[in-house]
């Protein structure tokens, strides 16, 4: 066993020395809804390429402000397709590097089973204290939630019950702790391999909200970083797209 | 210059800080008095608990408040049993959180003020047949007045400056839980820098003036 172990170690060291010629770190800003799949992808990415992706999770609007003010991110995985486009037009991103890496779906979710029916009628009944959404000003999933409520004609009646999380992760936290009975989160947060991981949910049909196209872009800071380009290529590859789909995202 | 939403946030913040300070002076005075006088072996323990918010990040406090005040937490079950529902996302919830958050800023100046008085004036009062309550109100409170002023000002300004805890349990509801610090954060996030500057600059000026007044008072040291 001991000999085997040392062989393994030597092999690893050899592999590591092989990488070290070009292995690098790449700072990535990741939309909060994409947290779980991206953590998995980053592990595979490091295994396969040797590059290390350093991930920061948050609201897309916040990342936009940070990037404009010199944040060291090389790649942005946004929660929408507008932010990367604006960054590109303002010269903060590499022209032509923008692509859709996932298409997100909004889910009305409750941590209690039986709370949310599969038609979303629970919204009309209004028998709850708090409905959690992400901040519509900064989080695309929050803006989409407002659109759905407007389409359903329920925005005015439910407005007093709205509580907003700073990003979609905090929104999930409000619901998961039971402080808000239900709320709009990303499908990727509550479903895996097509199954609900807990509670009850209504997958909002696409006629009520447009699919949320999530674009990635290489930022100006990532211009001369091969690892940034490698990550973007990796996201388009088989392994990454399989992970992305397993979390309920669609692909373009 | 200030929108209705900004004004609502300012008013809410002042209301929160005022109520919190009032509660803290009532709750904090006996705690500080006990800490200043006691020889109990629990003194260190209670003192450490009171001081915790000084060093804990607001995320820790906010996270545990969210869980304990929530429907599955002990406090949440108690408030539901009382029939007042749950505290997160309510103004009352913010008051509870702020009382914890600003506790050391009120208790510690009071404790130092009480300790500075020493046992002598109370012994003199006792020989003049003043009862404990009588001597507390006629001897201790006047002597500890600078401590009370410091405690009230620090408790008030610290509550105004609260952000992380409110963000975690407030839910950003206009006129209920959206205080000035959260409103500034929202403006900055939405790139409304002009609006952010008005509120942020105002808060900076306010905090500076209050501290200037506090530190410039003659003959008193801030922490006694």
GROMACS .gro file of C-alpha atoms in nm:
model
  476
    1UNK     CA    1   0.000   0.000   0.000
    2UNK     CA    2   0.276   0.235   0.100
    3UNK     CA    3   0.461   0.185  -0.225
    4UNK     CA    4   0.143   0.238  -0.423
    5UNK     CA    5   0.081   0.557  -0.229
    6UNK     CA    6   0.423   0.696  -0.308
    7UNK     CA    7   0.386   0.608  -0.674
    8UNK     CA    8   0.058   0.794  -0.674
    9UNK     CA    9   0.220   1.091  -0.506
   10UNK     CA   10   0.509   1.090  -0.752
   11UNK     CA   11   0.260   1.069  -1.036
   12UNK     CA   12   0.065   1.361  -0.898
   13UNK     CA   13   0.379   1.566  -0.854
   14UNK     CA   14   0.484   1.485  -1.208
   15UNK     CA   15   0.143   1.586  -1.335
   16UNK     CA   16   0.152   1.902  -1.126
   17UNK     CA   17   0.496   1.995  -1.259
   18UNK     CA   18   0.367   1.937  -1.610
   19UNK     CA   19   0.083   2.180  -1.547
   20UNK     CA   20   0.289   2.439  -1.372
   21UNK     CA   21   0.423   2.564  -1.703
   22UNK     CA   22   0.083   2.706  -1.787
   23UNK     CA   23  -0.142   2.639  -1.485
   24UNK     CA   24  -0.291   2.964  -1.365
   25UNK     CA   25  -0.560   3.111  -1.148
   26UNK     CA   26  -0.859   3.280  -1.299
   27UNK     CA   27  -1.097   3.507  -1.106
   28UNK     CA   28  -1.457   3.443  -1.202
   29UNK     CA   29  -1.768   3.638  -1.104
   30UNK     CA   30  -2.061   3.397  -1.096
   31UNK     CA   31  -2.432   3.477  -1.078
   32UNK     CA   32  -2.567   3.348  -0.746
   33UNK     CA   33  -2.817   3.112  -0.913
   34UNK     CA   34  -2.528   2.930  -1.084
   35UNK     CA   35  -2.339   2.866  -0.757
   36UNK     CA   36  -2.390   2.490  -0.725
   37UNK     CA   37  -2.319   2.387  -1.088
   38UNK     CA   38  -2.019   2.621  -1.110
   39UNK     CA   39  -1.858   2.473  -0.800
   40UNK     CA   40  -1.877   2.132  -0.964
   41UNK     CA   41  -1.753   2.262  -1.298
   42UNK     CA   42  -1.457   2.437  -1.132
   43UNK     CA   43  -1.343   2.107  -0.977
   44UNK     CA   44  -1.361   1.928  -1.312
   45UNK     CA   45  -1.195   2.225  -1.482
   46UNK     CA   46  -0.900   2.206  -1.246
   47UNK     CA   47  -0.872   1.829  -1.287
   48UNK     CA   48  -0.872   1.851  -1.665
   49UNK     CA   49  -0.670   2.165  -1.730
   50UNK     CA   50  -0.477   2.238  -1.410
   51UNK     CA   51  -0.613   2.591  -1.404
   52UNK     CA   52  -0.776   2.703  -1.085
   53UNK     CA   53  -1.101   2.901  -1.104
   54UNK     CA   54  -1.146   3.133  -0.805
   55UNK     CA   55  -1.520   3.188  -0.779
   56UNK     CA   56  -1.709   3.485  -0.638
   57UNK     CA   57  -2.087   3.454  -0.614
   58UNK     CA   58  -2.335   3.741  -0.609
   59UNK     CA   59  -2.595   3.955  -0.780
   60UNK     CA   60  -2.515   4.037  -1.141
   61UNK     CA   61  -2.588   4.407  -1.088
   62UNK     CA   62  -2.332   4.419  -0.811
   63UNK     CA   63  -2.068   4.252  -1.025
   64UNK     CA   64  -2.137   4.505  -1.299
   65UNK     CA   65  -2.063   4.793  -1.061
   66UNK     CA   66  -1.753   4.618  -0.929
   67UNK     CA   67  -1.619   4.538  -1.276
   68UNK     CA   68  -1.672   4.897  -1.387
   69UNK     CA   69  -1.468   5.003  -1.087
   70UNK     CA   70  -1.171   4.781  -1.150
   71UNK     CA   71  -1.258   4.447  -0.990
   72UNK     CA   72  -1.000   4.182  -1.084
   73UNK     CA   73  -1.245   3.940  -1.251
   74UNK     CA   74  -1.136   3.781  -1.579
   75UNK     CA   75  -1.468   3.615  -1.659
   76UNK     CA   76  -1.829   3.702  -1.576
   77UNK     CA   77  -2.105   3.441  -1.573
   78UNK     CA   78  -2.407   3.670  -1.557
   79UNK     CA   79  -2.767   3.593  -1.470
   80UNK     CA   80  -2.887   3.774  -1.784
   81UNK     CA   81  -2.779   3.861  -2.137
   82UNK     CA   82  -2.795   4.238  -2.092
   83UNK     CA   83  -2.510   4.291  -1.847
   84UNK     CA   84  -2.243   4.117  -2.058
   85UNK     CA   85  -2.363   4.310  -2.364
   86UNK     CA   86  -2.338   4.643  -2.181
   87UNK     CA   87  -1.991   4.557  -2.050
   88UNK     CA   88  -1.887   4.472  -2.404
   89UNK     CA   89  -2.024   4.797  -2.548
   90UNK     CA   90  -1.852   4.996  -2.275
   91UNK     CA   91  -1.518   4.836  -2.350
   92UNK     CA   92  -1.499   4.639  -2.025
   93UNK     CA   93  -1.523   4.302  -2.199
   94UNK     CA   94  -1.357   4.135  -2.497
   95UNK     CA   95  -1.572   4.191  -2.809
   96UNK     CA   96  -1.715   3.871  -2.950
   97UNK     CA   97  -1.642   3.661  -2.641
   98UNK     CA   98  -2.001   3.669  -2.521
   99UNK     CA   99  -2.210   3.347  -2.535
  100UNK     CA  100  -2.512   3.188  -2.365
  101UNK     CA  101  -2.392   2.924  -2.120
  102UNK     CA  102  -2.728   2.839  -1.965
  103UNK     CA  103  -3.096   2.924  -1.992
  104UNK     CA  104  -3.257   2.953  -1.653
  105UNK     CA  105  -3.609   2.885  -1.531
  106UNK     CA  106  -3.787   3.049  -1.244
  107UNK     CA  107  -3.962   2.833  -0.985
  108UNK     CA  108  -4.214   2.925  -0.719
  109UNK     CA  109  -4.086   2.725  -0.427
  110UNK     CA  110  -4.175   2.656  -0.064
  111UNK     CA  111  -3.978   2.455   0.191
  112UNK     CA  112  -4.310   2.306   0.309
  113UNK     CA  113  -4.448   2.018   0.108
  114UNK     CA  114  -4.799   2.079  -0.020
  115UNK     CA  115  -4.771   2.458   0.011
  116UNK     CA  116  -4.722   2.529  -0.359
  117UNK     CA  117  -4.952   2.355  -0.610
  118UNK     CA  118  -4.844   2.272  -0.964
  119UNK     CA  119  -5.056   2.555  -1.110
  120UNK     CA  120  -4.933   2.835  -0.886
  121UNK     CA  121  -5.287   2.896  -0.757
  122UNK     CA  122  -5.138   2.955  -0.412
  123UNK     CA  123  -5.041   3.304  -0.531
  124UNK     CA  124  -5.404   3.400  -0.601
  125UNK     CA  125  -5.525   3.263  -0.269
  126UNK     CA  126  -5.265   3.475  -0.092
  127UNK     CA  127  -5.275   3.273   0.230
  128UNK     CA  128  -4.921   3.357   0.333
  129UNK     CA  129  -4.732   3.633   0.511
  130UNK     CA  130  -4.427   3.672   0.294
  131UNK     CA  131  -4.334   3.608  -0.068
  132UNK     CA  132  -3.958   3.625  -0.123
  133UNK     CA  133  -3.800   3.746  -0.447
  134UNK     CA  134  -3.450   3.860  -0.540
  135UNK     CA  135  -3.391   4.235  -0.559
  136UNK     CA  136  -3.551   4.326  -0.895
  137UNK     CA  137  -3.317   4.623  -0.932
  138UNK     CA  138  -3.001   4.417  -0.936
  139UNK     CA  139  -3.091   4.050  -0.986
  140UNK     CA  140  -3.241   3.936  -1.320
  141UNK     CA  141  -3.429   3.655  -1.144
  142UNK     CA  142  -3.591   3.923  -0.925
  143UNK     CA  143  -3.690   4.128  -1.228
  144UNK     CA  144  -3.837   3.814  -1.387
  145UNK     CA  145  -4.039   3.745  -1.071
  146UNK     CA  146  -4.188   4.097  -1.087
  147UNK     CA  147  -4.279   4.036  -1.453
  148UNK     CA  148  -4.462   3.715  -1.365
  149UNK     CA  149  -4.659   3.883  -1.087
  150UNK     CA  150  -4.748   4.166  -1.325
  151UNK     CA  151  -4.861   3.917  -1.592
  152UNK     CA  152  -5.076   3.739  -1.337
  153UNK     CA  153  -5.222   4.075  -1.230
  154UNK     CA  154  -5.117   4.007  -0.871
  155UNK     CA  155  -4.837   4.258  -0.823
  156UNK     CA  156  -5.049   4.523  -0.649
  157UNK     CA  157  -5.217   4.280  -0.410
  158UNK     CA  158  -4.897   4.094  -0.324
  159UNK     CA  159  -4.668   4.400  -0.305
  160UNK     CA  160  -4.710   4.437   0.074
  161UNK     CA  161  -4.604   4.075   0.121
  162UNK     CA  162  -4.286   4.097  -0.085
  163UNK     CA  163  -3.953   4.057   0.087
  164UNK     CA  164  -3.642   4.094  -0.123
  165UNK     CA  165  -3.314   3.913  -0.086
  166UNK     CA  166  -2.994   4.083  -0.189
  167UNK     CA  167  -2.946   3.810  -0.448
  168UNK     CA  168  -3.113   3.480  -0.537
  169UNK     CA  169  -2.912   3.288  -0.273
  170UNK     CA  170  -3.039   3.509   0.006
  171UNK     CA  171  -3.391   3.471  -0.134
  172UNK     CA  172  -3.349   3.095  -0.112
  173UNK     CA  173  -3.223   3.135   0.246
  174UNK     CA  174  -3.535   3.332   0.347
  175UNK     CA  175  -3.756   3.050   0.218
  176UNK     CA  176  -3.540   2.759   0.334
  177UNK     CA  177  -3.541   2.890   0.694
  178UNK     CA  178  -3.922   2.919   0.674
  179UNK     CA  179  -3.923   3.293   0.741
  180UNK     CA  180  -4.091   3.344   0.404
  181UNK     CA  181  -4.343   3.070   0.327
  182UNK     CA  182  -4.265   3.078  -0.043
  183UNK     CA  183  -4.081   3.268  -0.311
  184UNK     CA  184  -3.934   3.277  -0.658
  185UNK     CA  185  -3.595   3.110  -0.691
  186UNK     CA  186  -3.391   2.954  -0.970
  187UNK     CA  187  -3.477   2.598  -1.064
  188UNK     CA  188  -3.111   2.507  -1.017
  189UNK     CA  189  -3.138   2.585  -0.646
  190UNK     CA  190  -3.419   2.344  -0.569
  191UNK     CA  191  -3.403   2.071  -0.834
  192UNK     CA  192  -3.140   1.819  -0.931
  193UNK     CA  193  -3.165   1.566  -1.213
  194UNK     CA  194  -3.525   1.666  -1.276
  195UNK     CA  195  -3.638   1.607  -0.918
  196UNK     CA  196  -3.735   1.851  -0.649
  197UNK     CA  197  -3.485   1.814  -0.364
  198UNK     CA  198  -3.731   1.931  -0.093
  199UNK     CA  199  -4.058   2.116  -0.034
  200UNK     CA  200  -4.308   2.197  -0.307
  201UNK     CA  201  -4.273   2.395  -0.627
  202UNK     CA  202  -4.441   2.531  -0.939
  203UNK     CA  203  -4.227   2.557  -1.248
  204UNK     CA  204  -4.337   2.885  -1.400
  205UNK     CA  205  -4.446   2.823  -1.761
  206UNK     CA  206  -4.251   3.003  -2.029
  207UNK     CA  207  -4.556   3.198  -2.151
  208UNK     CA  208  -4.545   3.393  -1.824
  209UNK     CA  209  -4.181   3.486  -1.842
  210UNK     CA  210  -3.921   3.473  -2.110
  211UNK     CA  211  -3.650   3.216  -2.054
  212UNK     CA  212  -3.365   3.378  -1.867
  213UNK     CA  213  -3.069   3.368  -2.103
  214UNK     CA  214  -2.752   3.373  -1.897
  215UNK     CA  215  -2.449   3.493  -2.086
  216UNK     CA  216  -2.081   3.464  -2.005
  217UNK     CA  217  -1.815   3.703  -2.125
  218UNK     CA  218  -1.438   3.741  -2.098
  219UNK     CA  219  -1.367   4.071  -1.928
  220UNK     CA  220  -1.099   4.323  -2.019
  221UNK     CA  221  -0.888   4.202  -1.723
  222UNK     CA  222  -0.891   3.851  -1.871
  223UNK     CA  223  -0.764   3.959  -2.210
  224UNK     CA  224  -0.415   3.813  -2.178
  225UNK     CA  225  -0.507   3.525  -1.949
  226UNK     CA  226  -0.509   3.188  -2.128
  227UNK     CA  227  -0.691   3.040  -1.828
  228UNK     CA  228  -0.986   3.273  -1.890
  229UNK     CA  229  -1.018   3.155  -2.248
  230UNK     CA  230  -0.973   2.795  -2.132
  231UNK     CA  231  -1.257   2.830  -1.882
  232UNK     CA  232  -1.494   2.974  -2.140
  233UNK     CA  233  -1.410   2.688  -2.378
  234UNK     CA  234  -1.454   2.439  -2.098
  235UNK     CA  235  -1.802   2.574  -2.024
  236UNK     CA  236  -1.902   2.489  -2.381
  237UNK     CA  237  -1.761   2.136  -2.350
  238UNK     CA  238  -1.941   1.807  -2.284
  239UNK     CA  239  -1.860   1.768  -1.915
  240UNK     CA  240  -1.967   2.120  -1.822
  241UNK     CA  241  -2.286   2.118  -2.029
  242UNK     CA  242  -2.390   1.786  -1.872
  243UNK     CA  243  -2.348   1.939  -1.524
  244UNK     CA  244  -2.537   2.252  -1.632
  245UNK     CA  245  -2.829   2.044  -1.764
  246UNK     CA  246  -2.842   1.827  -1.452
  247UNK     CA  247  -2.937   2.141  -1.256
  248UNK     CA  248  -3.239   2.207  -1.475
  249UNK     CA  249  -3.089   2.467  -1.706
  250UNK     CA  250  -3.153   2.448  -2.076
  251UNK     CA  251  -2.886   2.502  -2.336
  252UNK     CA  252  -2.917   2.730  -2.638
  253UNK     CA  253  -3.294   6.618  -0.376
  254UNK     CA  254  -3.431   6.344  -0.151
  255UNK     CA  255  -3.698   6.118  -0.293
  256UNK     CA  256  -3.998   6.001  -0.090
  257UNK     CA  257  -3.835   5.658  -0.058
  258UNK     CA  258  -3.515   5.813   0.079
  259UNK     CA  259  -3.710   6.022   0.329
  260UNK     CA  260  -3.903   5.716   0.440
  261UNK     CA  261  -3.574   5.533   0.495
  262UNK     CA  262  -3.435   5.824   0.700
  263UNK     CA  263  -3.747   5.845   0.915
  264UNK     CA  264  -3.748   5.470   0.968
  265UNK     CA  265  -3.381   5.474   1.071
  266UNK     CA  266  -3.433   5.753   1.324
  267UNK     CA  267  -3.735   5.570   1.464
  268UNK     CA  268  -3.539   5.245   1.492
  269UNK     CA  269  -3.240   5.412   1.660
  270UNK     CA  270  -3.460   5.604   1.906
  271UNK     CA  271  -3.665   5.303   2.015
  272UNK     CA  272  -3.355   5.083   2.034
  273UNK     CA  273  -3.166   5.338   2.245
  274UNK     CA  274  -3.461   5.377   2.484
  275UNK     CA  275  -3.489   5.001   2.530
  276UNK     CA  276  -3.112   4.966   2.568
  277UNK     CA  277  -3.094   5.230   2.842
  278UNK     CA  278  -3.368   5.047   3.034
  279UNK     CA  279  -3.225   4.698   2.980
  280UNK     CA  280  -2.859   4.799   2.982
  281UNK     CA  281  -2.859   4.996   3.309
  282UNK     CA  282  -2.931   4.699   3.542
  283UNK     CA  283  -2.688   4.479   3.347
  284UNK     CA  284  -2.415   4.744   3.368
  285UNK     CA  285  -2.490   4.803   3.736
  286UNK     CA  286  -2.466   4.432   3.811
  287UNK     CA  287  -2.142   4.401   3.614
  288UNK     CA  288  -1.994   4.700   3.797
  289UNK     CA  289  -2.086   4.578   4.147
  290UNK     CA  290  -2.089   4.201   4.140
  291UNK     CA  291  -1.825   3.966   4.272
  292UNK     CA  292  -2.009   3.672   4.119
  293UNK     CA  293  -1.805   3.421   3.925
  294UNK     CA  294  -2.048   3.473   3.638
  295UNK     CA  295  -1.926   3.829   3.588
  296UNK     CA  296  -1.675   3.723   3.324
  297UNK     CA  297  -1.933   3.510   3.144
  298UNK     CA  298  -2.202   3.781   3.127
  299UNK     CA  299  -1.944   4.047   3.037
  300UNK     CA  300  -1.819   3.829   2.751
  301UNK     CA  301  -2.172   3.767   2.619
  302UNK     CA  302  -2.252   4.139   2.629
  303UNK     CA  303  -1.930   4.219   2.440
  304UNK     CA  304  -1.982   3.957   2.167
  305UNK     CA  305  -2.146   4.193   1.912
  306UNK     CA  306  -1.829   4.406   1.925
  307UNK     CA  307  -1.630   4.132   1.758
  308UNK     CA  308  -1.883   3.912   1.577
  309UNK     CA  309  -1.943   3.986   1.211
  310UNK     CA  310  -2.305   4.096   1.151
  311UNK     CA  311  -2.345   3.795   0.923
  312UNK     CA  312  -2.306   3.561   1.222
  313UNK     CA  313  -2.554   3.758   1.430
  314UNK     CA  314  -2.793   3.793   1.135
  315UNK     CA  315  -2.772   3.425   1.042
  316UNK     CA  316  -2.847   3.304   1.394
  317UNK     CA  317  -3.122   3.561   1.440
  318UNK     CA  318  -3.281   3.445   1.114
  319UNK     CA  319  -3.280   3.088   1.241
  320UNK     CA  320  -3.379   3.147   1.606
  321UNK     CA  321  -3.651   3.400   1.518
  322UNK     CA  322  -3.776   3.182   1.229
  323UNK     CA  323  -4.070   2.940   1.248
  324UNK     CA  324  -3.851   2.647   1.354
  325UNK     CA  325  -3.639   2.843   1.603
  326UNK     CA  326  -3.712   2.865   1.977
  327UNK     CA  327  -3.785   3.238   1.974
  328UNK     CA  328  -3.995   3.206   1.658
  329UNK     CA  329  -4.208   2.934   1.816
  330UNK     CA  330  -4.248   3.146   2.128
  331UNK     CA  331  -4.359   3.457   1.934
  332UNK     CA  332  -4.602   3.245   1.731
  333UNK     CA  333  -4.741   3.098   2.055
  334UNK     CA  334  -4.787   3.453   2.184
  335UNK     CA  335  -4.985   3.525   1.869
  336UNK     CA  336  -4.756   3.801   1.738
  337UNK     CA  337  -4.625   3.592   1.451
  338UNK     CA  338  -4.267   3.591   1.331
  339UNK     CA  339  -4.016   3.871   1.380
  340UNK     CA  340  -3.801   3.860   1.064
  341UNK     CA  341  -3.912   4.111   0.797
  342UNK     CA  342  -4.085   4.327   1.061
  343UNK     CA  343  -3.990   4.652   1.231
  344UNK     CA  344  -4.019   4.481   1.570
  345UNK     CA  345  -3.769   4.223   1.446
  346UNK     CA  346  -3.523   4.497   1.358
  347UNK     CA  347  -3.564   4.646   1.705
  348UNK     CA  348  -3.488   4.309   1.866
  349UNK     CA  349  -3.183   4.261   1.641
  350UNK     CA  350  -3.059   4.615   1.706
  351UNK     CA  351  -3.088   4.574   2.082
  352UNK     CA  352  -2.851   4.276   2.064
  353UNK     CA  353  -2.626   4.444   1.813
  354UNK     CA  354  -2.583   4.770   2.006
  355UNK     CA  355  -2.589   4.623   2.359
  356UNK     CA  356  -2.216   4.657   2.436
  357UNK     CA  357  -2.214   5.017   2.313
  358UNK     CA  358  -2.459   5.106   2.591
  359UNK     CA  359  -2.360   4.863   2.865
  360UNK     CA  360  -1.985   4.923   2.860
  361UNK     CA  361  -1.985   5.305   2.903
  362UNK     CA  362  -2.246   5.267   3.179
  363UNK     CA  363  -2.046   4.996   3.353
  364UNK     CA  364  -1.732   5.212   3.344
  365UNK     CA  365  -1.926   5.509   3.477
  366UNK     CA  366  -2.069   5.302   3.764
  367UNK     CA  367  -1.728   5.157   3.847
  368UNK     CA  368  -1.579   5.508   3.852
  369UNK     CA  369  -1.826   5.618   4.120
  370UNK     CA  370  -1.695   5.355   4.359
  371UNK     CA  371  -1.863   5.234   4.678
  372UNK     CA  372  -1.795   5.546   4.885
  373UNK     CA  373  -2.083   5.778   4.777
  374UNK     CA  374  -2.329   5.492   4.825
  375UNK     CA  375  -2.196   5.419   5.171
  376UNK     CA  376  -2.237   5.784   5.260
  377UNK     CA  377  -2.590   5.780   5.119
  378UNK     CA  378  -2.667   5.472   5.327
  379UNK     CA  379  -2.549   5.640   5.648
  380UNK     CA  380  -2.790   5.921   5.563
  381UNK     CA  381  -3.063   5.658   5.553
  382UNK     CA  382  -3.115   5.658   5.181
  383UNK     CA  383  -3.260   5.327   5.060
  384UNK     CA  384  -3.096   5.148   4.765
  385UNK     CA  385  -3.349   5.278   4.510
  386UNK     CA  386  -3.336   5.626   4.651
  387UNK     CA  387  -2.956   5.637   4.643
  388UNK     CA  388  -2.952   5.493   4.292
  389UNK     CA  389  -3.172   5.772   4.157
  390UNK     CA  390  -3.033   6.058   4.367
  391UNK     CA  391  -2.667   5.961   4.380
  392UNK     CA  392  -2.571   5.714   4.108
  393UNK     CA  393  -2.764   5.855   3.814
  394UNK     CA  394  -2.646   6.217   3.860
  395UNK     CA  395  -2.286   6.102   3.911
  396UNK     CA  396  -2.299   5.869   3.611
  397UNK     CA  397  -2.469   6.123   3.388
  398UNK     CA  398  -2.174   6.154   3.145
  399UNK     CA  399  -2.178   5.776   3.114
  400UNK     CA  400  -2.548   5.781   3.030
  401UNK     CA  401  -2.495   6.049   2.766
  402UNK     CA  402  -2.208   5.854   2.610
  403UNK     CA  403  -2.408   5.531   2.619
  404UNK     CA  404  -2.714   5.690   2.459
  405UNK     CA  405  -2.514   5.858   2.183
  406UNK     CA  406  -2.310   5.548   2.101
  407UNK     CA  407  -2.616   5.324   2.109
  408UNK     CA  408  -2.808   5.562   1.883
  409UNK     CA  409  -2.531   5.619   1.626
  410UNK     CA  410  -2.428   5.255   1.621
  411UNK     CA  411  -2.788   5.153   1.545
  412UNK     CA  412  -2.803   5.411   1.267
  413UNK     CA  413  -2.489   5.258   1.121
  414UNK     CA  414  -2.627   4.904   1.134
  415UNK     CA  415  -2.625   4.724   0.802
  416UNK     CA  416  -2.538   4.356   0.786
  417UNK     CA  417  -2.788   4.232   1.040
  418UNK     CA  418  -3.069   4.436   0.883
  419UNK     CA  419  -2.978   4.305   0.539
  420UNK     CA  420  -2.997   3.949   0.665
  421UNK     CA  421  -3.326   3.961   0.855
  422UNK     CA  422  -3.500   4.269   0.714
  423UNK     CA  423  -3.602   4.165   0.364
  424UNK     CA  424  -3.564   4.522   0.236
  425UNK     CA  425  -3.929   4.629   0.277
  426UNK     CA  426  -3.995   5.002   0.222
  427UNK     CA  427  -4.114   5.187   0.535
  428UNK     CA  428  -4.076   4.873   0.744
  429UNK     CA  429  -3.722   4.743   0.724
  430UNK     CA  430  -3.544   4.947   0.455
  431UNK     CA  431  -3.318   5.166   0.666
  432UNK     CA  432  -3.076   5.428   0.531
  433UNK     CA  433  -2.773   5.197   0.514
  434UNK     CA  434  -2.969   4.942   0.308
  435UNK     CA  435  -3.110   5.217   0.087
  436UNK     CA  436  -2.756   5.342   0.019
  437UNK     CA  437  -2.648   4.987  -0.067
  438UNK     CA  438  -2.943   4.959  -0.308
  439UNK     CA  439  -2.855   5.289  -0.475
  440UNK     CA  440  -2.492   5.185  -0.516
  441UNK     CA  441  -2.587   4.843  -0.651
  442UNK     CA  442  -2.823   5.000  -0.902
  443UNK     CA  443  -2.549   5.248  -1.002
  444UNK     CA  444  -2.758   5.543  -0.878
  445UNK     CA  445  -2.445   5.710  -0.748
  446UNK     CA  446  -2.597   6.059  -0.723
  447UNK     CA  447  -2.873   5.937  -0.492
  448UNK     CA  448  -2.622   5.728  -0.300
  449UNK     CA  449  -2.399   6.032  -0.247
  450UNK     CA  450  -2.677   6.240  -0.092
  451UNK     CA  451  -2.760   5.974   0.166
  452UNK     CA  452  -2.405   5.850   0.222
  453UNK     CA  453  -2.267   6.204   0.253
  454UNK     CA  454  -2.547   6.296   0.490
  455UNK     CA  455  -2.478   5.994   0.708
  456UNK     CA  456  -2.105   6.067   0.710
  457UNK     CA  457  -2.164   6.428   0.815
  458UNK     CA  458  -2.419   6.331   1.079
  459UNK     CA  459  -2.193   6.065   1.233
  460UNK     CA  460  -1.894   6.297   1.233
  461UNK     CA  461  -2.084   6.583   1.399
  462UNK     CA  462  -2.225   6.356   1.668
  463UNK     CA  463  -1.885   6.211   1.748
  464UNK     CA  464  -1.727   6.557   1.737
  465UNK     CA  465  -1.978   6.679   1.993
  466UNK     CA  466  -1.919   6.368   2.203
  467UNK     CA  467  -1.539   6.384   2.198
  468UNK     CA  468  -1.530   6.762   2.248
  469UNK     CA  469  -1.730   6.765   2.570
  470UNK     CA  470  -1.522   6.926   2.842
  471UNK     CA  471  -1.391   6.720   3.128
  472UNK     CA  472  -1.532   6.389   3.017
  473UNK     CA  473  -1.362   6.102   2.851
  474UNK     CA  474  -1.572   5.904   2.608
  475UNK     CA  475  -1.514   5.569   2.777
  476UNK     CA  476  -1.489   5.742   3.120
   0.00000   0.00000   0.00000
